[in-house]
């Protein structure tokens, strides 16, 4: 993008105001607005030209090998404009690598494609924010440890330790006999003879 002498004057004035704020005259404001509109229009025009160039590149690529000279020229222009070669371009250049110009462009496109892939991977890794180191395959996993009570706490602070009731140890208490657990049933007493009931 090239600026005219007037546009460069306005740009210098805008930069000076950005660095050292000062009140703007109406004429300066209008000049800055016109410059911004010119820049926007130039950006839009560059986008349109890029779209046309890529459309032409696709048409020439589909017409290969008859359109070899035109395709290679358009591809050079696209690469100069910042185009990242795609899979179709790499495949077409591999098929044409018997041509020295195509072989040279193939090497250039390979380098650009590798850079593009690395940049995308770097952006993905930054977006995920994954900084935890990966566990290597086959690495031994440490066994889980049990939590143990550590000395200290309330008893270490000088408070009396509570004495919870403790039962006898298993070896101190005698094993009960079956007759103690299940006492014998008492036999029923027979009723008195009839004579005793009458006498009573």
mmCIF file with all atom_site columns, C-alpha atoms in Angstrom:
data_model
loop_
_atom_site.group_PDB
_atom_site.id
_atom_site.type_symbol
_atom_site.label_atom_id
_atom_site.label_alt_id
_atom_site.label_comp_id
_atom_site.label_asym_id
_atom_site.label_entity_id
_atom_site.label_seq_id
_atom_site.pdbx_PDB_ins_code
_atom_site.Cartn_x
_atom_site.Cartn_y
_atom_site.Cartn_z
_atom_site.occupancy
_atom_site.B_iso_or_equiv
_atom_site.pdbx_formal_charge
_atom_site.auth_seq_id
_atom_site.auth_comp_id
_atom_site.auth_asym_id
_atom_site.auth_atom_id
_atom_site.pdbx_PDB_model_num
ATOM 1   C CA . UNK A 1 1   ? 0.000   0.000   0.000   1.00 0.00 ? 1   UNK A CA 1
ATOM 2   C CA . UNK A 1 2   ? 1.466   3.341   -1.061  1.00 0.00 ? 2   UNK A CA 1
ATOM 3   C CA . UNK A 1 3   ? 0.531   6.709   0.465   1.00 0.00 ? 3   UNK A CA 1
ATOM 4   C CA . UNK A 1 4   ? 0.555   9.992   -1.373  1.00 0.00 ? 4   UNK A CA 1
ATOM 5   C CA . UNK A 1 5   ? 2.441   12.998  -0.021  1.00 0.00 ? 5   UNK A CA 1
ATOM 6   C CA . UNK A 1 6   ? -0.777  14.492  1.420   1.00 0.00 ? 6   UNK A CA 1
ATOM 7   C CA . UNK A 1 7   ? -1.745  11.191  3.044   1.00 0.00 ? 7   UNK A CA 1
ATOM 8   C CA . UNK A 1 8   ? 1.704   10.865  4.595   1.00 0.00 ? 8   UNK A CA 1
ATOM 9   C CA . UNK A 1 9   ? 1.359   14.386  6.013   1.00 0.00 ? 9   UNK A CA 1
ATOM 10  C CA . UNK A 1 10  ? -2.001  13.468  7.585   1.00 0.00 ? 10  UNK A CA 1
ATOM 11  C CA . UNK A 1 11  ? -0.565  10.206  8.909   1.00 0.00 ? 11  UNK A CA 1
ATOM 12  C CA . UNK A 1 12  ? 2.385   11.985  10.531  1.00 0.00 ? 12  UNK A CA 1
ATOM 13  C CA . UNK A 1 13  ? 0.007   14.491  12.102  1.00 0.00 ? 13  UNK A CA 1
ATOM 14  C CA . UNK A 1 14  ? -2.225  11.700  13.454  1.00 0.00 ? 14  UNK A CA 1
ATOM 15  C CA . UNK A 1 15  ? 0.771   9.884   14.936  1.00 0.00 ? 15  UNK A CA 1
ATOM 16  C CA . UNK A 1 16  ? 2.018   13.071  16.562  1.00 0.00 ? 16  UNK A CA 1
ATOM 17  C CA . UNK A 1 17  ? -1.392  13.679  18.116  1.00 0.00 ? 17  UNK A CA 1
ATOM 18  C CA . UNK A 1 18  ? -1.518  10.060  19.358  1.00 0.00 ? 18  UNK A CA 1
ATOM 19  C CA . UNK A 1 19  ? 1.857   10.473  21.046  1.00 0.00 ? 19  UNK A CA 1
ATOM 20  C CA . UNK A 1 20  ? 1.215   13.986  22.364  1.00 0.00 ? 20  UNK A CA 1
ATOM 21  C CA . UNK A 1 21  ? -2.532  14.563  22.720  1.00 0.00 ? 21  UNK A CA 1
ATOM 22  C CA . UNK A 1 22  ? -3.620  18.034  21.751  1.00 0.00 ? 22  UNK A CA 1
ATOM 23  C CA . UNK A 1 23  ? -6.865  19.700  20.663  1.00 0.00 ? 23  UNK A CA 1
ATOM 24  C CA . UNK A 1 24  ? -7.687  18.989  17.002  1.00 0.00 ? 24  UNK A CA 1
ATOM 25  C CA . UNK A 1 25  ? -8.962  21.461  14.484  1.00 0.00 ? 25  UNK A CA 1
ATOM 26  C CA . UNK A 1 26  ? -11.917 20.509  12.304  1.00 0.00 ? 26  UNK A CA 1
ATOM 27  C CA . UNK A 1 27  ? -9.706  20.328  9.246   1.00 0.00 ? 27  UNK A CA 1
ATOM 28  C CA . UNK A 1 28  ? -7.377  17.830  10.945  1.00 0.00 ? 28  UNK A CA 1
ATOM 29  C CA . UNK A 1 29  ? -10.328 15.663  11.977  1.00 0.00 ? 29  UNK A CA 1
ATOM 30  C CA . UNK A 1 30  ? -11.679 15.612  8.407   1.00 0.00 ? 30  UNK A CA 1
ATOM 31  C CA . UNK A 1 31  ? -8.240  14.738  7.029   1.00 0.00 ? 31  UNK A CA 1
ATOM 32  C CA . UNK A 1 32  ? -7.917  11.817  9.460   1.00 0.00 ? 32  UNK A CA 1
ATOM 33  C CA . UNK A 1 33  ? -11.376 10.533  8.565   1.00 0.00 ? 33  UNK A CA 1
ATOM 34  C CA . UNK A 1 34  ? -10.598 10.702  4.836   1.00 0.00 ? 34  UNK A CA 1
ATOM 35  C CA . UNK A 1 35  ? -7.331  8.857   5.388   1.00 0.00 ? 35  UNK A CA 1
ATOM 36  C CA . UNK A 1 36  ? -9.105  6.136   7.384   1.00 0.00 ? 36  UNK A CA 1
ATOM 37  C CA . UNK A 1 37  ? -11.663 5.719   4.596   1.00 0.00 ? 37  UNK A CA 1
ATOM 38  C CA . UNK A 1 38  ? -8.866  5.447   2.024   1.00 0.00 ? 38  UNK A CA 1
ATOM 39  C CA . UNK A 1 39  ? -7.097  2.788   4.073   1.00 0.00 ? 39  UNK A CA 1
ATOM 40  C CA . UNK A 1 40  ? -10.331 0.816   4.499   1.00 0.00 ? 40  UNK A CA 1
ATOM 41  C CA . UNK A 1 41  ? -11.013 0.967   0.775   1.00 0.00 ? 41  UNK A CA 1
ATOM 42  C CA . UNK A 1 42  ? -7.470  -0.162  -0.021  1.00 0.00 ? 42  UNK A CA 1
ATOM 43  C CA . UNK A 1 43  ? -7.873  -3.126  2.349   1.00 0.00 ? 43  UNK A CA 1
ATOM 44  C CA . UNK A 1 44  ? -11.173 -4.080  0.712   1.00 0.00 ? 44  UNK A CA 1
ATOM 45  C CA . UNK A 1 45  ? -9.624  -3.791  -2.751  1.00 0.00 ? 45  UNK A CA 1
ATOM 46  C CA . UNK A 1 46  ? -6.699  -5.981  -1.688  1.00 0.00 ? 46  UNK A CA 1
ATOM 47  C CA . UNK A 1 47  ? -9.157  -8.590  -0.457  1.00 0.00 ? 47  UNK A CA 1
ATOM 48  C CA . UNK A 1 48  ? -11.027 -8.523  -3.768  1.00 0.00 ? 48  UNK A CA 1
ATOM 49  C CA . UNK A 1 49  ? -7.790  -8.861  -5.752  1.00 0.00 ? 49  UNK A CA 1
ATOM 50  C CA . UNK A 1 50  ? -6.691  -11.771 -3.563  1.00 0.00 ? 50  UNK A CA 1
ATOM 51  C CA . UNK A 1 51  ? -10.016 -13.527 -4.127  1.00 0.00 ? 51  UNK A CA 1
ATOM 52  C CA . UNK A 1 52  ? -9.717  -13.057 -7.903  1.00 0.00 ? 52  UNK A CA 1
ATOM 53  C CA . UNK A 1 53  ? -6.140  -14.332 -7.844  1.00 0.00 ? 53  UNK A CA 1
ATOM 54  C CA . UNK A 1 54  ? -7.072  -17.462 -5.910  1.00 0.00 ? 54  UNK A CA 1
ATOM 55  C CA . UNK A 1 55  ? -10.024 -18.130 -8.234  1.00 0.00 ? 55  UNK A CA 1
ATOM 56  C CA . UNK A 1 56  ? -7.717  -17.869 -11.257 1.00 0.00 ? 56  UNK A CA 1
ATOM 57  C CA . UNK A 1 57  ? -5.194  -20.113 -9.537  1.00 0.00 ? 57  UNK A CA 1
ATOM 58  C CA . UNK A 1 58  ? -7.843  -22.774 -8.965  1.00 0.00 ? 58  UNK A CA 1
ATOM 59  C CA . UNK A 1 59  ? -8.978  -22.592 -12.620 1.00 0.00 ? 59  UNK A CA 1
ATOM 60  C CA . UNK A 1 60  ? -5.414  -22.895 -13.934 1.00 0.00 ? 60  UNK A CA 1
ATOM 61  C CA . UNK A 1 61  ? -4.726  -25.768 -11.544 1.00 0.00 ? 61  UNK A CA 1
ATOM 62  C CA . UNK A 1 62  ? -7.760  -27.671 -12.832 1.00 0.00 ? 62  UNK A CA 1
ATOM 63  C CA . UNK A 1 63  ? -6.567  -27.134 -16.436 1.00 0.00 ? 63  UNK A CA 1
ATOM 64  C CA . UNK A 1 64  ? -3.118  -28.636 -15.816 1.00 0.00 ? 64  UNK A CA 1
ATOM 65  C CA . UNK A 1 65  ? -0.874  -29.720 -17.447 1.00 0.00 ? 65  UNK A CA 1
ATOM 66  C CA . UNK A 1 66  ? -1.872  -27.579 -20.414 1.00 0.00 ? 66  UNK A CA 1
ATOM 67  C CA . UNK A 1 67  ? -1.879  -24.405 -18.284 1.00 0.00 ? 67  UNK A CA 1
ATOM 68  C CA . UNK A 1 68  ? 1.505   -25.038 -16.688 1.00 0.00 ? 68  UNK A CA 1
ATOM 69  C CA . UNK A 1 69  ? 3.095   -21.660 -17.424 1.00 0.00 ? 69  UNK A CA 1
ATOM 70  C CA . UNK A 1 70  ? 0.074   -19.668 -16.296 1.00 0.00 ? 70  UNK A CA 1
ATOM 71  C CA . UNK A 1 71  ? -0.385  -21.793 -13.162 1.00 0.00 ? 71  UNK A CA 1
ATOM 72  C CA . UNK A 1 72  ? 3.214   -21.404 -12.046 1.00 0.00 ? 72  UNK A CA 1
ATOM 73  C CA . UNK A 1 73  ? 3.086   -17.635 -12.578 1.00 0.00 ? 73  UNK A CA 1
ATOM 74  C CA . UNK A 1 74  ? -0.171  -17.277 -10.629 1.00 0.00 ? 74  UNK A CA 1
ATOM 75  C CA . UNK A 1 75  ? 1.145   -19.485 -7.844  1.00 0.00 ? 75  UNK A CA 1
ATOM 76  C CA . UNK A 1 76  ? 4.253   -17.307 -7.489  1.00 0.00 ? 76  UNK A CA 1
ATOM 77  C CA . UNK A 1 77  ? 2.065   -14.194 -7.272  1.00 0.00 ? 77  UNK A CA 1
ATOM 78  C CA . UNK A 1 78  ? -0.173  -15.844 -4.678  1.00 0.00 ? 78  UNK A CA 1
ATOM 79  C CA . UNK A 1 79  ? 2.784   -16.931 -2.548  1.00 0.00 ? 79  UNK A CA 1
ATOM 80  C CA . UNK A 1 80  ? 4.207   -13.406 -2.680  1.00 0.00 ? 80  UNK A CA 1
ATOM 81  C CA . UNK A 1 81  ? 0.819   -12.097 -1.479  1.00 0.00 ? 81  UNK A CA 1
ATOM 82  C CA . UNK A 1 82  ? 0.947   -14.401 1.569   1.00 0.00 ? 82  UNK A CA 1
ATOM 83  C CA . UNK A 1 83  ? -0.960  -17.400 0.232   1.00 0.00 ? 83  UNK A CA 1
ATOM 84  C CA . UNK A 1 84  ? -0.461  -20.696 2.085   1.00 0.00 ? 84  UNK A CA 1
ATOM 85  C CA . UNK A 1 85  ? -0.210  -23.517 -0.481  1.00 0.00 ? 85  UNK A CA 1
ATOM 86  C CA . UNK A 1 86  ? -2.817  -26.181 -0.016  1.00 0.00 ? 86  UNK A CA 1
ATOM 87  C CA . UNK A 1 87  ? -2.877  -29.924 -0.544  1.00 0.00 ? 87  UNK A CA 1
ATOM 88  C CA . UNK A 1 88  ? -4.082  -29.478 -4.138  1.00 0.00 ? 88  UNK A CA 1
ATOM 89  C CA . UNK A 1 89  ? -1.119  -27.239 -4.958  1.00 0.00 ? 89  UNK A CA 1
ATOM 90  C CA . UNK A 1 90  ? 1.383   -29.689 -3.490  1.00 0.00 ? 90  UNK A CA 1
ATOM 91  C CA . UNK A 1 91  ? -0.180  -32.588 -5.398  1.00 0.00 ? 91  UNK A CA 1
ATOM 92  C CA . UNK A 1 92  ? -0.155  -30.631 -8.677  1.00 0.00 ? 92  UNK A CA 1
ATOM 93  C CA . UNK A 1 93  ? 3.479   -29.615 -8.215  1.00 0.00 ? 93  UNK A CA 1
ATOM 94  C CA . UNK A 1 94  ? 4.509   -33.196 -7.413  1.00 0.00 ? 94  UNK A CA 1
ATOM 95  C CA . UNK A 1 95  ? 2.928   -34.320 -10.680 1.00 0.00 ? 95  UNK A CA 1
ATOM 96  C CA . UNK A 1 96  ? 4.839   -31.563 -12.528 1.00 0.00 ? 96  UNK A CA 1
ATOM 97  C CA . UNK A 1 97  ? 8.198   -31.831 -10.777 1.00 0.00 ? 97  UNK A CA 1
ATOM 98  C CA . UNK A 1 98  ? 9.882   -32.979 -13.988 1.00 0.00 ? 98  UNK A CA 1
ATOM 99  C CA . UNK A 1 99  ? 9.707   -29.283 -14.885 1.00 0.00 ? 99  UNK A CA 1
ATOM 100 C CA . UNK A 1 100 ? 12.551  -27.382 -13.144 1.00 0.00 ? 100 UNK A CA 1
ATOM 101 C CA . UNK A 1 101 ? 10.340  -24.367 -12.348 1.00 0.00 ? 101 UNK A CA 1
ATOM 102 C CA . UNK A 1 102 ? 7.663   -26.644 -10.849 1.00 0.00 ? 102 UNK A CA 1
ATOM 103 C CA . UNK A 1 103 ? 10.280  -28.524 -8.804  1.00 0.00 ? 103 UNK A CA 1
ATOM 104 C CA . UNK A 1 104 ? 11.610  -25.228 -7.432  1.00 0.00 ? 104 UNK A CA 1
ATOM 105 C CA . UNK A 1 105 ? 8.113   -24.090 -6.497  1.00 0.00 ? 105 UNK A CA 1
ATOM 106 C CA . UNK A 1 106 ? 7.385   -27.482 -4.927  1.00 0.00 ? 106 UNK A CA 1
ATOM 107 C CA . UNK A 1 107 ? 10.318  -27.076 -2.533  1.00 0.00 ? 107 UNK A CA 1
ATOM 108 C CA . UNK A 1 108 ? 9.216   -23.554 -1.654  1.00 0.00 ? 108 UNK A CA 1
ATOM 109 C CA . UNK A 1 109 ? 5.629   -24.672 -1.067  1.00 0.00 ? 109 UNK A CA 1
ATOM 110 C CA . UNK A 1 110 ? 6.746   -27.563 1.148   1.00 0.00 ? 110 UNK A CA 1
ATOM 111 C CA . UNK A 1 111 ? 8.621   -25.171 3.428   1.00 0.00 ? 111 UNK A CA 1
ATOM 112 C CA . UNK A 1 112 ? 5.669   -22.777 3.604   1.00 0.00 ? 112 UNK A CA 1
ATOM 113 C CA . UNK A 1 113 ? 3.212   -25.623 4.284   1.00 0.00 ? 113 UNK A CA 1
ATOM 114 C CA . UNK A 1 114 ? 5.365   -26.951 7.147   1.00 0.00 ? 114 UNK A CA 1
ATOM 115 C CA . UNK A 1 115 ? 5.584   -23.482 8.692   1.00 0.00 ? 115 UNK A CA 1
ATOM 116 C CA . UNK A 1 116 ? 1.819   -23.083 8.416   1.00 0.00 ? 116 UNK A CA 1
ATOM 117 C CA . UNK A 1 117 ? 1.191   -26.438 10.122  1.00 0.00 ? 117 UNK A CA 1
ATOM 118 C CA . UNK A 1 118 ? 3.606   -25.599 12.956  1.00 0.00 ? 118 UNK A CA 1
ATOM 119 C CA . UNK A 1 119 ? 1.943   -22.217 13.470  1.00 0.00 ? 119 UNK A CA 1
ATOM 120 C CA . UNK A 1 120 ? -1.507  -23.823 13.647  1.00 0.00 ? 120 UNK A CA 1
ATOM 121 C CA . UNK A 1 121 ? -0.319  -26.423 16.153  1.00 0.00 ? 121 UNK A CA 1
ATOM 122 C CA . UNK A 1 122 ? 1.251   -23.706 18.297  1.00 0.00 ? 122 UNK A CA 1
ATOM 123 C CA . UNK A 1 123 ? -2.014  -21.740 18.289  1.00 0.00 ? 123 UNK A CA 1
ATOM 124 C CA . UNK A 1 124 ? -3.977  -24.846 19.263  1.00 0.00 ? 124 UNK A CA 1
ATOM 125 C CA . UNK A 1 125 ? -1.615  -25.672 22.132  1.00 0.00 ? 125 UNK A CA 1
ATOM 126 C CA . UNK A 1 126 ? -1.800  -22.077 23.397  1.00 0.00 ? 126 UNK A CA 1
ATOM 127 C CA . UNK A 1 127 ? -5.596  -22.114 23.179  1.00 0.00 ? 127 UNK A CA 1
ATOM 128 C CA . UNK A 1 128 ? -5.904  -25.311 25.186  1.00 0.00 ? 128 UNK A CA 1
ATOM 129 C CA . UNK A 1 129 ? -3.393  -24.047 27.766  1.00 0.00 ? 129 UNK A CA 1
ATOM 130 C CA . UNK A 1 130 ? -2.225  -27.556 28.464  1.00 0.00 ? 130 UNK A CA 1
ATOM 131 C CA . UNK A 1 131 ? 1.037   -27.219 30.389  1.00 0.00 ? 131 UNK A CA 1
ATOM 132 C CA . UNK A 1 132 ? 0.880   -30.468 32.393  1.00 0.00 ? 132 UNK A CA 1
ATOM 133 C CA . UNK A 1 133 ? 3.658   -32.853 31.377  1.00 0.00 ? 133 UNK A CA 1
ATOM 134 C CA . UNK A 1 134 ? 2.431   -35.968 29.663  1.00 0.00 ? 134 UNK A CA 1
ATOM 135 C CA . UNK A 1 135 ? 3.057   -39.302 31.391  1.00 0.00 ? 135 UNK A CA 1
ATOM 136 C CA . UNK A 1 136 ? 5.406   -41.338 29.206  1.00 0.00 ? 136 UNK A CA 1
ATOM 137 C CA . UNK A 1 137 ? 4.024   -44.583 27.880  1.00 0.00 ? 137 UNK A CA 1
ATOM 138 C CA . UNK A 1 138 ? 5.048   -47.526 30.027  1.00 0.00 ? 138 UNK A CA 1
ATOM 139 C CA . UNK A 1 139 ? 6.006   -45.408 33.020  1.00 0.00 ? 139 UNK A CA 1
ATOM 140 C CA . UNK A 1 140 ? 5.453   -47.068 36.374  1.00 0.00 ? 140 UNK A CA 1
ATOM 141 C CA . UNK A 1 141 ? 2.604   -45.613 38.372  1.00 0.00 ? 141 UNK A CA 1
ATOM 142 C CA . UNK A 1 142 ? 3.429   -44.945 42.011  1.00 0.00 ? 142 UNK A CA 1
ATOM 143 C CA . UNK A 1 143 ? 1.282   -46.942 44.456  1.00 0.00 ? 143 UNK A CA 1
ATOM 144 C CA . UNK A 1 144 ? -1.277  -45.064 46.435  1.00 0.00 ? 144 UNK A CA 1
ATOM 145 C CA . UNK A 1 145 ? -0.322  -44.332 50.019  1.00 0.00 ? 145 UNK A CA 1
ATOM 146 C CA . UNK A 1 146 ? -2.681  -44.598 52.957  1.00 0.00 ? 146 UNK A CA 1
ATOM 147 C CA . UNK A 1 147 ? -3.329  -41.634 55.203  1.00 0.00 ? 147 UNK A CA 1
ATOM 148 C CA . UNK A 1 148 ? -1.892  -42.127 58.649  1.00 0.00 ? 148 UNK A CA 1
ATOM 149 C CA . UNK A 1 149 ? -2.609  -40.225 61.853  1.00 0.00 ? 149 UNK A CA 1
ATOM 150 C CA . UNK A 1 150 ? 0.224   -37.876 62.748  1.00 0.00 ? 150 UNK A CA 1
ATOM 151 C CA . UNK A 1 151 ? 1.203   -37.000 66.305  1.00 0.00 ? 151 UNK A CA 1
ATOM 152 C CA . UNK A 1 152 ? -0.020  -33.643 67.493  1.00 0.00 ? 152 UNK A CA 1
ATOM 153 C CA . UNK A 1 153 ? -3.417  -32.056 67.413  1.00 0.00 ? 153 UNK A CA 1
ATOM 154 C CA . UNK A 1 154 ? -5.364  -31.286 70.552  1.00 0.00 ? 154 UNK A CA 1
ATOM 155 C CA . UNK A 1 155 ? -3.333  -33.570 72.799  1.00 0.00 ? 155 UNK A CA 1
ATOM 156 C CA . UNK A 1 156 ? -0.101  -31.875 71.756  1.00 0.00 ? 156 UNK A CA 1
ATOM 157 C CA . UNK A 1 157 ? -1.558  -28.486 72.632  1.00 0.00 ? 157 UNK A CA 1
ATOM 158 C CA . UNK A 1 158 ? -1.716  -29.405 76.353  1.00 0.00 ? 158 UNK A CA 1
ATOM 159 C CA . UNK A 1 159 ? -5.375  -30.401 76.564  1.00 0.00 ? 159 UNK A CA 1
ATOM 160 C CA . UNK A 1 160 ? -6.141  -33.566 78.467  1.00 0.00 ? 160 UNK A CA 1
ATOM 161 C CA . UNK A 1 161 ? -6.531  -36.570 76.264  1.00 0.00 ? 161 UNK A CA 1
ATOM 162 C CA . UNK A 1 162 ? -9.985  -38.123 76.618  1.00 0.00 ? 162 UNK A CA 1
ATOM 163 C CA . UNK A 1 163 ? -10.101 -41.662 77.980  1.00 0.00 ? 163 UNK A CA 1
ATOM 164 C CA . UNK A 1 164 ? -12.568 -43.513 75.858  1.00 0.00 ? 164 UNK A CA 1
ATOM 165 C CA . UNK A 1 165 ? -13.951 -46.663 77.438  1.00 0.00 ? 165 UNK A CA 1
ATOM 166 C CA . UNK A 1 166 ? -12.094 -49.642 76.216  1.00 0.00 ? 166 UNK A CA 1
ATOM 167 C CA . UNK A 1 167 ? -13.378 -53.152 76.415  1.00 0.00 ? 167 UNK A CA 1
ATOM 168 C CA . UNK A 1 168 ? -11.301 -56.086 77.532  1.00 0.00 ? 168 UNK A CA 1
ATOM 169 C CA . UNK A 1 169 ? -8.874  -57.515 75.114  1.00 0.00 ? 169 UNK A CA 1
ATOM 170 C CA . UNK A 1 170 ? -10.084 -60.570 73.245  1.00 0.00 ? 170 UNK A CA 1
ATOM 171 C CA . UNK A 1 171 ? -7.786  -62.856 75.213  1.00 0.00 ? 171 UNK A CA 1
ATOM 172 C CA . UNK A 1 172 ? -8.814  -61.478 78.675  1.00 0.00 ? 172 UNK A CA 1
ATOM 173 C CA . UNK A 1 173 ? -12.529 -62.310 78.566  1.00 0.00 ? 173 UNK A CA 1
ATOM 174 C CA . UNK A 1 174 ? -13.529 -65.949 79.050  1.00 0.00 ? 174 UNK A CA 1
ATOM 175 C CA . UNK A 1 175 ? -15.532 -67.591 76.370  1.00 0.00 ? 175 UNK A CA 1
ATOM 176 C CA . UNK A 1 176 ? -19.122 -68.190 77.663  1.00 0.00 ? 176 UNK A CA 1
ATOM 177 C CA . UNK A 1 177 ? -20.462 -71.700 77.903  1.00 0.00 ? 177 UNK A CA 1
ATOM 178 C CA . UNK A 1 178 ? -23.449 -72.726 75.831  1.00 0.00 ? 178 UNK A CA 1
ATOM 179 C CA . UNK A 1 179 ? -25.504 -73.155 79.025  1.00 0.00 ? 179 UNK A CA 1
ATOM 180 C CA . UNK A 1 180 ? -24.806 -69.504 79.902  1.00 0.00 ? 180 UNK A CA 1
ATOM 181 C CA . UNK A 1 181 ? -25.817 -68.264 76.517  1.00 0.00 ? 181 UNK A CA 1
ATOM 182 C CA . UNK A 1 182 ? -28.842 -70.562 76.245  1.00 0.00 ? 182 UNK A CA 1
ATOM 183 C CA . UNK A 1 183 ? -30.065 -71.405 79.830  1.00 0.00 ? 183 UNK A CA 1
ATOM 184 C CA . UNK A 1 184 ? -31.963 -74.685 80.206  1.00 0.00 ? 184 UNK A CA 1
ATOM 185 C CA . UNK A 1 185 ? -35.722 -74.528 80.088  1.00 0.00 ? 185 UNK A CA 1
ATOM 186 C CA . UNK A 1 186 ? -37.493 -75.200 83.375  1.00 0.00 ? 186 UNK A CA 1
ATOM 187 C CA . UNK A 1 187 ? -39.712 -78.229 83.487  1.00 0.00 ? 187 UNK A CA 1
ATOM 188 C CA . UNK A 1 188 ? -43.393 -77.459 84.238  1.00 0.00 ? 188 UNK A CA 1
ATOM 189 C CA . UNK A 1 189 ? -44.531 -78.320 87.796  1.00 0.00 ? 189 UNK A CA 1
ATOM 190 C CA . UNK A 1 190 ? -47.369 -80.932 87.779  1.00 0.00 ? 190 UNK A CA 1
ATOM 191 C CA . UNK A 1 191 ? -50.634 -79.823 89.362  1.00 0.00 ? 191 UNK A CA 1
ATOM 192 C CA . UNK A 1 192 ? -51.335 -81.038 92.943  1.00 0.00 ? 192 UNK A CA 1
ATOM 193 C CA . UNK A 1 193 ? -53.522 -84.164 93.449  1.00 0.00 ? 193 UNK A CA 1
ATOM 194 C CA . UNK A 1 194 ? -57.300 -83.597 93.845  1.00 0.00 ? 194 UNK A CA 1
ATOM 195 C CA . UNK A 1 195 ? -57.257 -84.447 97.524  1.00 0.00 ? 195 UNK A CA 1
ATOM 196 C CA . UNK A 1 196 ? -54.924 -81.571 98.297  1.00 0.00 ? 196 UNK A CA 1
ATOM 197 C CA . UNK A 1 197 ? -57.100 -79.145 96.333  1.00 0.00 ? 197 UNK A CA 1
ATOM 198 C CA . UNK A 1 198 ? -60.229 -80.234 98.271  1.00 0.00 ? 198 UNK A CA 1
ATOM 199 C CA . UNK A 1 199 ? -58.425 -79.984 101.554 1.00 0.00 ? 199 UNK A CA 1
ATOM 200 C CA . UNK A 1 200 ? -57.323 -76.576 100.737 1.00 0.00 ? 200 UNK A CA 1
#
